């Protein structure tokens, strides 16, 4: 049977509803200045960071949220501003607060495409004309409404797509191609007879300035030459069944390597091959995990790292790296892979012409790697058998280019000279099950079977078959069944594996043999007895894969090194094995393909994310081709790759603070624009978590993070966990440093990002601390009182020798100072503080701090004649706070002093004395609160309180106001006014 098949070598990643996408119908895709991918779906804007998706949806009544209509285009301009065009308008995303600014000039317009020119100009294709928008000035110009003859091509002509090339705009319109010169502002309609005014849906320009078009008409895919004279149609690469439908080609791009990619509504992704002027299709294959999720697309976009993103019609997003296709998948049969285990790879070999020969549970195929052509040998019911059995587990190409095929019932040989399939008779080889067929360095063919003799070989020189029972050194192992693999190393030692009995080594030079088995774990034991594959590295170490891991045998040093899931492997079942030209070991395990580096210290694991068709490998050997490529059988076809193309390079993904949380309460991200932000945390918020993100879209599971809270710790943390968790951090100032990479080494090459964390320190925690502070303050107050008393005594002695007015001033200031240090105020305050300590430590702390402020003010201004009204009002506020702590709702004080009066002067503690005077003489009760108003009237400071006199007032000498009047006679030409009515008591103090 002959057949041809084509398989995609691209590794498609998927993002769908199950991964967090809001819905699966993708209208547009873009990327912001930070590297996040934005995906516009029918119901939301989605922002993707490689692992998680954040949704932005309309919030009823909130004009800073997205429109309710569908997003149609996403564009990041030359200044990094992000624009989203909707069916009902244009918005700009605010990165600082995650809101959307709706541009009023585009309200109710259907936005089809946005491109930018320079730093301030957007060109916007809408359903009501093509518009130039100046971002800085807000000016717009609608070409569709222009009266200029030079804009005739755009009048009444919808623009569906536009690209910028040099200083020109190339537009796909309903009437054909329009070219608009940005410098001359003149437009030109390009006549295309082949389209005959067919509406053009999408446009792209390649490196040769050819213009590629996708249309709505009968002609779907067209290339127009750079001179605008020659057209070529490529509809032959599209499905004829949809060729007459109005929509098939949905979008076209020229990527950063100037390759043309076309997405269609039914034909999947098309890639243009310039070498032969043709397209290849990349189609969905349900048997291949790395293939696209479907063949229906709406949009295509390439990000700044070269990843190409495809917007599907139903299944979300597919994306791939066009230049990093490390693995290629080849299936053993071209069709019906769901039948009779056709997809499972078993035996594989390469012939002299470079064809792959593959065997599995459904026969044998020959695959031409250049043409993709298959030739199959399979037994079908009712037909003459072409091989012993369809169950093929071993295959080999000999030195004469003949193909030996081991089946479940015997051995076939494809004679390359006669081109016929031969049956090896039972007189030469038993009709048994053949596990492997291998070749030694002399060209002899070895057969490992389930037969009683276990191992047979064919001497190419003697043209004779023999078995292990007749071998002088190996016959003692002939009864160990079954045999699995035979390998001859560079020192002419023959290695034979026996299922469940390890591996036997025969030194052909001296005839010595040795058996390596896994008994108890030990220095000279291999890791498992079920040996699958055997290879030799460049150091002469023999590596064997087993169902329990891999082992390296150094028979010269009599040592063995082993690996399993306890020291590096992702799984224990190890099967195919190859040593590449760089002395790296490649092997398949349950869980993925692994590579052990040449130093035998580090592993690299490849999974489905890297393009493998399966992470399971059957118990068969690996093969290295003539061109040094490696072929491994898997549970889903064969993987083919060139190890020389792999370099474990460190990449530096964009990384950010995705957000932080304090006691499970989440807070928004610290954006790139706020990297110098100081994060303030309260003293009780001393346990917090920083959530990091690395924009690694291709393999997010391989993202590594490094972080350190400088000032709290001295060592970096290196982990794949994106959460940096800290608990019980003491108060202080810290710097959080963080960075990300795809490889856990060479961190010095990556510059960390940072921000400051200020954690408040707890001022008090215990009663003894507060009591100590109270006692200390009392001592300070006593010292200040004694010191002031001494100074006043000295002042009295001096004033006895001065004029009467100076003496009167000193007496007034002395009386004022006594009122400032009123023992009742001090003792009342301390009494209140004592009560607060018992009930509310936080309020007690504030009360104590305000008391300290009062006495600092007194100490500072004790010798000053006047202070500014601003200082006095700020001081009296502290006093008011203390009194309101005592009286609560029983005391109401209103201060209304405009800022323009703050430069005026008054005597120190004037307001405090007047307020204290009102408190002393009036009843204070929550039911009838004492109300004190402080305000400016002309050039006077007025203090007015409601009048609700006490029957008896303690410590009143009836002289306080008189002393104020006398003092202000000394300080000001204006007098103090005291007024009393039935309702109010008012004191007016002149401003100095």
GROMACS .gro file of N, CA and C in nm, residues 141-267:
model
  381
  141UNK      N    1  -0.928   6.359   1.161
  141UNK     CA    2  -0.956   6.391   1.020
  141UNK      C    3  -1.012   6.266   0.954
  142UNK      N    4  -1.132   6.273   0.901
  142UNK     CA    5  -1.199   6.158   0.840
  142UNK      C    6  -1.180   6.166   0.689
  143UNK      N    7  -1.099   6.073   0.636
  143UNK     CA    8  -1.072   6.072   0.492
  143UNK      C    9  -1.197   6.039   0.412
  144UNK      N   10  -1.286   5.960   0.473
  144UNK     CA   11  -1.408   5.923   0.402
  144UNK      C   12  -1.502   6.040   0.379
  145UNK      N   13  -1.486   6.146   0.460
  145UNK     CA   14  -1.571   6.264   0.446
  145UNK      C   15  -1.498   6.382   0.385
  146UNK      N   16  -1.373   6.357   0.343
  146UNK     CA   17  -1.291   6.466   0.290
  146UNK      C   18  -1.344   6.511   0.153
  147UNK      N   19  -1.333   6.642   0.129
  147UNK     CA   20  -1.375   6.698   0.000
  147UNK      C   21  -1.258   6.708  -0.097
  148UNK      N   22  -1.138   6.668  -0.051
  148UNK     CA   23  -1.020   6.679  -0.137
  148UNK      C   24  -1.021   6.570  -0.244
  149UNK      N   25  -0.982   6.606  -0.362
  149UNK     CA   26  -0.976   6.512  -0.473
  149UNK      C   27  -0.873   6.402  -0.445
  150UNK      N   28  -0.768   6.437  -0.371
  150UNK     CA   29  -0.662   6.339  -0.341
  150UNK      C   30  -0.710   6.229  -0.249
  151UNK      N   31  -0.828   6.246  -0.190
  151UNK     CA   32  -0.884   6.144  -0.101
  151UNK      C   33  -1.003   6.072  -0.163
  152UNK      N   34  -1.018   6.089  -0.293
  152UNK     CA   35  -1.133   6.032  -0.362
  152UNK      C   36  -1.141   5.881  -0.344
  153UNK      N   37  -1.024   5.813  -0.338
  153UNK     CA   38  -1.023   5.666  -0.328
  153UNK      C   39  -1.083   5.616  -0.197
  154UNK      N   40  -1.091   5.704  -0.096
  154UNK     CA   41  -1.140   5.661   0.034
  154UNK      C   42  -1.282   5.708   0.063
  155UNK      N   43  -1.341   5.785  -0.025
  155UNK     CA   44  -1.476   5.833  -0.002
  155UNK      C   45  -1.576   5.719  -0.018
  156UNK      N   46  -1.656   5.700   0.083
  156UNK     CA   47  -1.758   5.595   0.078
  156UNK      C   48  -1.700   5.455   0.063
  157UNK      N   49  -1.577   5.437   0.107
  157UNK     CA   50  -1.507   5.309   0.086
  157UNK      C   51  -1.459   5.258   0.221
  158UNK      N   52  -1.518   5.149   0.270
  158UNK     CA   53  -1.480   5.094   0.400
  158UNK      C   54  -1.340   5.033   0.394
  159UNK      N   55  -1.258   5.066   0.495
  159UNK     CA   56  -1.125   5.009   0.509
  159UNK      C   57  -1.135   4.893   0.608
  160UNK      N   58  -1.099   4.772   0.565
  160UNK     CA   59  -1.111   4.652   0.648
  160UNK      C   60  -0.981   4.616   0.718
  161UNK      N   61  -0.867   4.653   0.659
  161UNK     CA   62  -0.738   4.620   0.716
  161UNK      C   63  -0.637   4.721   0.664
  162UNK      N   64  -0.530   4.744   0.738
  162UNK     CA   65  -0.428   4.841   0.696
  162UNK      C   66  -0.293   4.802   0.756
  163UNK      N   67  -0.186   4.820   0.677
  163UNK     CA   68  -0.050   4.800   0.724
  163UNK      C   69   0.032   4.923   0.689
  164UNK      N   70   0.132   4.951   0.773
  164UNK     CA   71   0.223   5.063   0.749
  164UNK      C   72   0.351   5.009   0.690
  165UNK      N   73   0.394   5.065   0.578
  165UNK     CA   74   0.520   5.027   0.516
  165UNK      C   75   0.593   5.155   0.479
  166UNK      N   76   0.707   5.177   0.545
  166UNK     CA   77   0.782   5.301   0.527
  166UNK      C   78   0.691   5.420   0.558
  167UNK      N   79   0.665   5.505   0.461
  167UNK     CA   80   0.582   5.623   0.485
  167UNK      C   81   0.449   5.613   0.413
  168UNK      N   82   0.402   5.491   0.392
  168UNK     CA   83   0.275   5.471   0.323
  168UNK      C   84   0.185   5.376   0.400
  169UNK      N   85   0.056   5.396   0.383
  169UNK     CA   86  -0.045   5.306   0.439
  169UNK      C   87  -0.105   5.225   0.325
  170UNK      N   88  -0.103   5.093   0.339
  170UNK     CA   89  -0.163   5.004   0.240
  170UNK      C   90  -0.292   4.949   0.301
  171UNK      N   91  -0.404   4.976   0.232
  171UNK     CA   92  -0.534   4.946   0.290
  171UNK      C   93  -0.612   4.845   0.207
  172UNK      N   94  -0.671   4.749   0.278
  172UNK     CA   95  -0.765   4.656   0.216
  172UNK      C   96  -0.903   4.714   0.231
  173UNK      N   97  -0.967   4.745   0.119
  173UNK     CA   98  -1.098   4.811   0.124
  173UNK      C   99  -1.201   4.731   0.047
  174UNK      N  100  -1.324   4.778   0.052
  174UNK     CA  101  -1.432   4.712  -0.021
  174UNK      C  102  -1.418   4.729  -0.172
  175UNK      N  103  -1.339   4.829  -0.215
  175UNK     CA  104  -1.323   4.855  -0.358
  175UNK      C  105  -1.186   4.818  -0.413
  176UNK      N  106  -1.103   4.753  -0.329
  176UNK     CA  107  -0.969   4.716  -0.374
  176UNK      C  108  -0.862   4.767  -0.279
  177UNK      N  109  -0.739   4.781  -0.331
  177UNK     CA  110  -0.628   4.830  -0.251
  177UNK      C  111  -0.619   4.981  -0.265
  178UNK      N  112  -0.603   5.048  -0.152
  178UNK     CA  113  -0.579   5.192  -0.153
  178UNK      C  114  -0.445   5.217  -0.084
  179UNK      N  115  -0.361   5.298  -0.148
  179UNK     CA  116  -0.231   5.335  -0.091
  179UNK      C  117  -0.236   5.483  -0.057
  180UNK      N  118  -0.208   5.515   0.069
  180UNK     CA  119  -0.210   5.653   0.115
  180UNK      C  120  -0.070   5.694   0.157
  181UNK      N  121  -0.017   5.797   0.095
  181UNK     CA  122   0.114   5.851   0.132
  181UNK      C  123   0.097   5.937   0.257
  182UNK      N  124   0.172   5.903   0.362
  182UNK     CA  125   0.161   5.978   0.486
  182UNK      C  126   0.221   6.118   0.470
  183UNK      N  127   0.326   6.129   0.392
  183UNK     CA  128   0.393   6.258   0.377
  183UNK      C  129   0.314   6.354   0.289
  184UNK      N  130   0.262   6.304   0.174
  184UNK     CA  131   0.188   6.393   0.083
  184UNK      C  132   0.039   6.395   0.111
  185UNK      N  133  -0.007   6.296   0.192
  185UNK     CA  134  -0.149   6.287   0.227
  185UNK      C  135  -0.237   6.263   0.105
  186UNK      N  136  -0.182   6.194   0.005
  186UNK     CA  137  -0.258   6.163  -0.116
  186UNK      C  138  -0.284   6.014  -0.124
  187UNK      N  139  -0.404   5.977  -0.171
  187UNK     CA  140  -0.442   5.837  -0.180
  187UNK      C  141  -0.451   5.793  -0.326
  188UNK      N  142  -0.435   5.661  -0.346
  188UNK     CA  143  -0.440   5.606  -0.480
  188UNK      C  144  -0.509   5.471  -0.475
  189UNK      N  145  -0.607   5.447  -0.562
  189UNK     CA  146  -0.675   5.319  -0.573
  189UNK      C  147  -0.602   5.234  -0.675
  190UNK      N  148  -0.562   5.112  -0.636
  190UNK     CA  149  -0.489   5.022  -0.726
  190UNK      C  150  -0.590   4.933  -0.798
  191UNK      N  151  -0.601   4.945  -0.928
  191UNK     CA  152  -0.697   4.861  -1.001
  191UNK      C  153  -0.647   4.716  -1.009
  192UNK      N  154  -0.735   4.621  -0.977
  192UNK     CA  155  -0.702   4.478  -0.985
  192UNK      C  156  -0.811   4.409  -1.065
  193UNK      N  157  -0.780   4.381  -1.190
  193UNK     CA  158  -0.881   4.320  -1.278
  193UNK      C  159  -0.920   4.182  -1.230
  194UNK      N  160  -0.826   4.110  -1.168
  194UNK     CA  161  -0.856   3.974  -1.125
  194UNK      C  162  -0.959   3.973  -1.012
  195UNK      N  163  -0.969   4.082  -0.939
  195UNK     CA  164  -1.065   4.089  -0.830
  195UNK      C  165  -1.193   4.159  -0.869
  196UNK      N  166  -1.184   4.251  -0.961
  196UNK     CA  167  -1.302   4.322  -1.011
  196UNK      C  168  -1.385   4.380  -0.897
  197UNK      N  169  -1.319   4.465  -0.817
  197UNK     CA  170  -1.380   4.534  -0.703
  197UNK      C  171  -1.431   4.438  -0.595
  198UNK      N  172  -1.374   4.319  -0.589
  198UNK     CA  173  -1.409   4.227  -0.481
  198UNK      C  174  -1.361   4.285  -0.348
  199UNK      N  175  -1.443   4.288  -0.246
  199UNK     CA  176  -1.398   4.340  -0.116
  199UNK      C  177  -1.278   4.262  -0.064
  200UNK      N  178  -1.178   4.334  -0.016
  200UNK     CA  179  -1.057   4.271   0.038
  200UNK      C  180  -1.066   4.273   0.190
  201UNK      N  181  -1.049   4.158   0.250
  201UNK     CA  182  -1.063   4.145   0.395
  201UNK      C  183  -0.934   4.178   0.468
  202UNK      N  184  -0.820   4.131   0.418
  202UNK     CA  185  -0.694   4.144   0.491
  202UNK      C  186  -0.579   4.167   0.394
  203UNK      N  187  -0.470   4.226   0.444
  203UNK     CA  188  -0.357   4.263   0.359
  203UNK      C  189  -0.227   4.246   0.436
  204UNK      N  190  -0.120   4.206   0.367
  204UNK     CA  191   0.014   4.196   0.426
  204UNK      C  192   0.116   4.224   0.317
  205UNK      N  193   0.237   4.264   0.356
  205UNK     CA  194   0.343   4.295   0.261
  205UNK      C  195   0.468   4.220   0.302
  206UNK      N  196   0.529   4.146   0.207
  206UNK     CA  197   0.647   4.066   0.239
  206UNK      C  198   0.775   4.145   0.215
  207UNK      N  199   0.890   4.078   0.234
  207UNK     CA  200   1.020   4.146   0.225
  207UNK      C  201   1.048   4.199   0.085
  208UNK      N  202   0.988   4.140  -0.017
  208UNK     CA  203   1.007   4.186  -0.155
  208UNK      C  204   0.903   4.289  -0.196
  209UNK      N  205   0.825   4.337  -0.098
  209UNK     CA  206   0.719   4.436  -0.119
  209UNK      C  207   0.603   4.381  -0.200
  210UNK      N  208   0.595   4.248  -0.211
  210UNK     CA  209   0.475   4.188  -0.268
  210UNK      C  210   0.359   4.209  -0.171
  211UNK      N  211   0.242   4.232  -0.226
  211UNK     CA  212   0.123   4.257  -0.144
  211UNK      C  213   0.036   4.132  -0.146
  212UNK      N  214   0.007   4.077  -0.028
  212UNK     CA  215  -0.075   3.957  -0.014
  212UNK      C  216  -0.215   3.997   0.030
  213UNK      N  217  -0.314   3.938  -0.035
  213UNK     CA  218  -0.452   3.978  -0.012
  213UNK      C  219  -0.540   3.856   0.016
  214UNK      N  220  -0.628   3.872   0.112
  214UNK     CA  221  -0.735   3.775   0.134
  214UNK      C  222  -0.867   3.845   0.109
  215UNK      N  223  -0.954   3.786   0.030
  215UNK     CA  224  -1.075   3.856  -0.013
  215UNK      C  225  -1.201   3.784   0.031
  216UNK      N  226  -1.313   3.850   0.007
  216UNK     CA  227  -1.445   3.794   0.035
  216UNK      C  228  -1.506   3.726  -0.088
  217UNK      N  229  -1.443   3.735  -0.201
  217UNK     CA  230  -1.505   3.690  -0.326
  217UNK      C  231  -1.469   3.549  -0.365
  218UNK      N  232  -1.492   3.518  -0.492
  218UNK     CA  233  -1.461   3.385  -0.543
  218UNK      C  234  -1.311   3.360  -0.542
  219UNK      N  235  -1.233   3.460  -0.571
  219UNK     CA  236  -1.088   3.450  -0.557
  219UNK      C  237  -1.054   3.482  -0.412
  220UNK      N  238  -0.980   3.391  -0.347
  220UNK     CA  239  -0.960   3.404  -0.202
  220UNK      C  240  -0.823   3.458  -0.164
  221UNK      N  241  -0.719   3.408  -0.229
  221UNK     CA  242  -0.583   3.437  -0.185
  221UNK      C  243  -0.500   3.481  -0.305
  222UNK      N  244  -0.448   3.606  -0.298
  222UNK     CA  245  -0.383   3.667  -0.414
  222UNK      C  246  -0.253   3.732  -0.369
  223UNK      N  247  -0.152   3.725  -0.456
  223UNK     CA  248  -0.028   3.800  -0.437
  223UNK      C  249  -0.015   3.902  -0.549
  224UNK      N  250   0.008   4.028  -0.511
  224UNK     CA  251   0.028   4.136  -0.608
  224UNK      C  252   0.174   4.177  -0.604
  225UNK      N  253   0.238   4.183  -0.720
  225UNK     CA  254   0.380   4.216  -0.727
  225UNK      C  255   0.406   4.357  -0.679
  226UNK      N  256   0.532   4.385  -0.645
  226UNK     CA  257   0.569   4.514  -0.590
  226UNK      C  258   0.542   4.629  -0.685
  227UNK      N  259   0.548   4.600  -0.817
  227UNK     CA  260   0.521   4.707  -0.914
  227UNK      C  261   0.373   4.723  -0.943
  228UNK      N  262   0.288   4.648  -0.869
  228UNK     CA  263   0.142   4.658  -0.877
  228UNK      C  264   0.086   4.617  -1.013
  229UNK      N  265   0.161   4.533  -1.087
  229UNK     CA  266   0.119   4.497  -1.222
  229UNK      C  267   0.082   4.349  -1.236
  230UNK      N  268   0.144   4.263  -1.155
  230UNK     CA  269   0.126   4.119  -1.175
  230UNK      C  270   0.056   4.058  -1.053
  231UNK      N  271  -0.043   3.975  -1.080
  231UNK     CA  272  -0.112   3.906  -0.972
  231UNK      C  273  -0.098   3.755  -0.989
  232UNK      N  274  -0.097   3.686  -0.877
  232UNK     CA  275  -0.093   3.539  -0.878
  232UNK      C  276  -0.193   3.488  -0.775
  233UNK      N  277  -0.272   3.390  -0.816
  233UNK     CA  278  -0.378   3.336  -0.731
  233UNK      C  279  -0.332   3.203  -0.671
  234UNK      N  280  -0.360   3.182  -0.540
  234UNK     CA  281  -0.317   3.061  -0.469
  234UNK      C  282  -0.436   2.982  -0.416
  235UNK      N  283  -0.549   2.997  -0.481
  235UNK     CA  284  -0.669   2.926  -0.433
  235UNK      C  285  -0.656   2.775  -0.443
  236UNK      N  286  -0.562   2.726  -0.521
  236UNK     CA  287  -0.544   2.581  -0.534
  236UNK      C  288  -0.503   2.517  -0.401
  237UNK      N  289  -0.452   2.597  -0.309
  237UNK     CA  290  -0.412   2.543  -0.179
  237UNK      C  291  -0.525   2.549  -0.077
  238UNK      N  292  -0.640   2.600  -0.121
  238UNK     CA  293  -0.756   2.606  -0.033
  238UNK      C  294  -0.853   2.495  -0.069
  239UNK      N  295  -0.940   2.463   0.024
  239UNK     CA  296  -1.038   2.357  -0.001
  239UNK      C  297  -1.138   2.403  -0.105
  240UNK      N  298  -1.158   2.319  -0.206
  240UNK     CA  299  -1.251   2.356  -0.312
  240UNK      C  300  -1.394   2.362  -0.262
  241UNK      N  301  -1.424   2.287  -0.154
  241UNK     CA  302  -1.561   2.285  -0.104
  241UNK      C  303  -1.604   2.419  -0.047
  242UNK      N  304  -1.509   2.502  -0.009
  242UNK     CA  305  -1.545   2.633   0.047
  242UNK      C  306  -1.498   2.745  -0.044
  243UNK      N  307  -1.448   2.710  -0.159
  243UNK     CA  308  -1.391   2.811  -0.247
  243UNK      C  309  -1.495   2.911  -0.296
  244UNK      N  310  -1.621   2.870  -0.298
  244UNK     CA  311  -1.727   2.960  -0.344
  244UNK      C  312  -1.794   3.032  -0.228
  245UNK      N  313  -1.754   3.002  -0.104
  245UNK     CA  314  -1.814   3.067   0.012
  245UNK      C  315  -1.752   3.205   0.032
  246UNK      N  316  -1.823   3.299   0.093
  246UNK     CA  317  -1.772   3.435   0.105
  246UNK      C  318  -1.655   3.451   0.200
  247UNK      N  319  -1.636   3.355   0.293
  247UNK     CA  320  -1.529   3.370   0.390
  247UNK      C  321  -1.446   3.243   0.397
  248UNK      N  322  -1.317   3.256   0.378
  248UNK     CA  323  -1.223   3.147   0.406
  248UNK      C  324  -1.093   3.204   0.456
  249UNK      N  325  -1.025   3.289   0.379
  249UNK     CA  326  -0.904   3.356   0.425
  249UNK      C  327  -0.945   3.466   0.523
  250UNK      N  328  -0.900   3.454   0.649
  250UNK     CA  329  -0.944   3.547   0.753
  250UNK      C  330  -0.840   3.653   0.786
  251UNK      N  331  -0.712   3.617   0.779
  251UNK     CA  332  -0.608   3.714   0.817
  251UNK      C  333  -0.475   3.667   0.760
  252UNK      N  334  -0.385   3.764   0.733
  252UNK     CA  335  -0.252   3.735   0.678
  252UNK      C  336  -0.151   3.823   0.750
  253UNK      N  337  -0.033   3.767   0.781
  253UNK     CA  338   0.076   3.850   0.832
  253UNK      C  339   0.207   3.810   0.764
  254UNK      N  340   0.298   3.905   0.758
  254UNK     CA  341   0.439   3.878   0.726
  254UNK      C  342   0.513   3.887   0.858
  255UNK      N  343   0.576   3.778   0.902
  255UNK     CA  344   0.636   3.776   1.035
  255UNK      C  345   0.771   3.849   1.037
  256UNK      N  346   0.841   3.841   1.150
  256UNK     CA  347   0.966   3.915   1.165
  256UNK      C  348   1.080   3.859   1.080
  257UNK      N  349   1.058   3.742   1.019
  257UNK     CA  350   1.154   3.688   0.923
  257UNK      C  351   1.098   3.699   0.781
  258UNK      N  352   0.992   3.778   0.765
  258UNK     CA  353   0.926   3.804   0.636
  258UNK      C  354   0.864   3.679   0.575
  259UNK      N  355   0.824   3.585   0.659
  259UNK     CA  356   0.749   3.470   0.612
  259UNK      C  357   0.600   3.504   0.613
  260UNK      N  358   0.530   3.450   0.517
  260UNK     CA  359   0.386   3.476   0.504
  260UNK      C  360   0.309   3.363   0.571
  261UNK      N  361   0.217   3.402   0.659
  261UNK     CA  362   0.128   3.308   0.727
  261UNK      C  363  -0.015   3.350   0.701
  262UNK      N  364  -0.100   3.252   0.671
  262UNK     CA  365  -0.239   3.279   0.638
  262UNK      C  366  -0.328   3.193   0.728
  263UNK      N  367  -0.425   3.256   0.794
  263UNK     CA  368  -0.522   3.179   0.871
  263UNK      C  369  -0.655   3.180   0.797
  264UNK      N  370  -0.722   3.067   0.801
  264UNK     CA  371  -0.845   3.049   0.725
  264UNK      C  372  -0.958   3.002   0.815
  265UNK      N  373  -1.077   3.004   0.757
  265UNK     CA  374  -1.196   2.963   0.832
  265UNK      C  375  -1.214   2.812   0.835
  266UNK      N  376  -1.143   2.738   0.747
  266UNK     CA  377  -1.162   2.593   0.742
  266UNK      C  378  -1.035   2.518   0.706
  267UNK      N  379  -0.939   2.585   0.642
  267UNK     CA  380  -0.817   2.518   0.596
  267UNK      C  381  -0.702   2.531   0.694
   0.00000   0.00000   0.00000
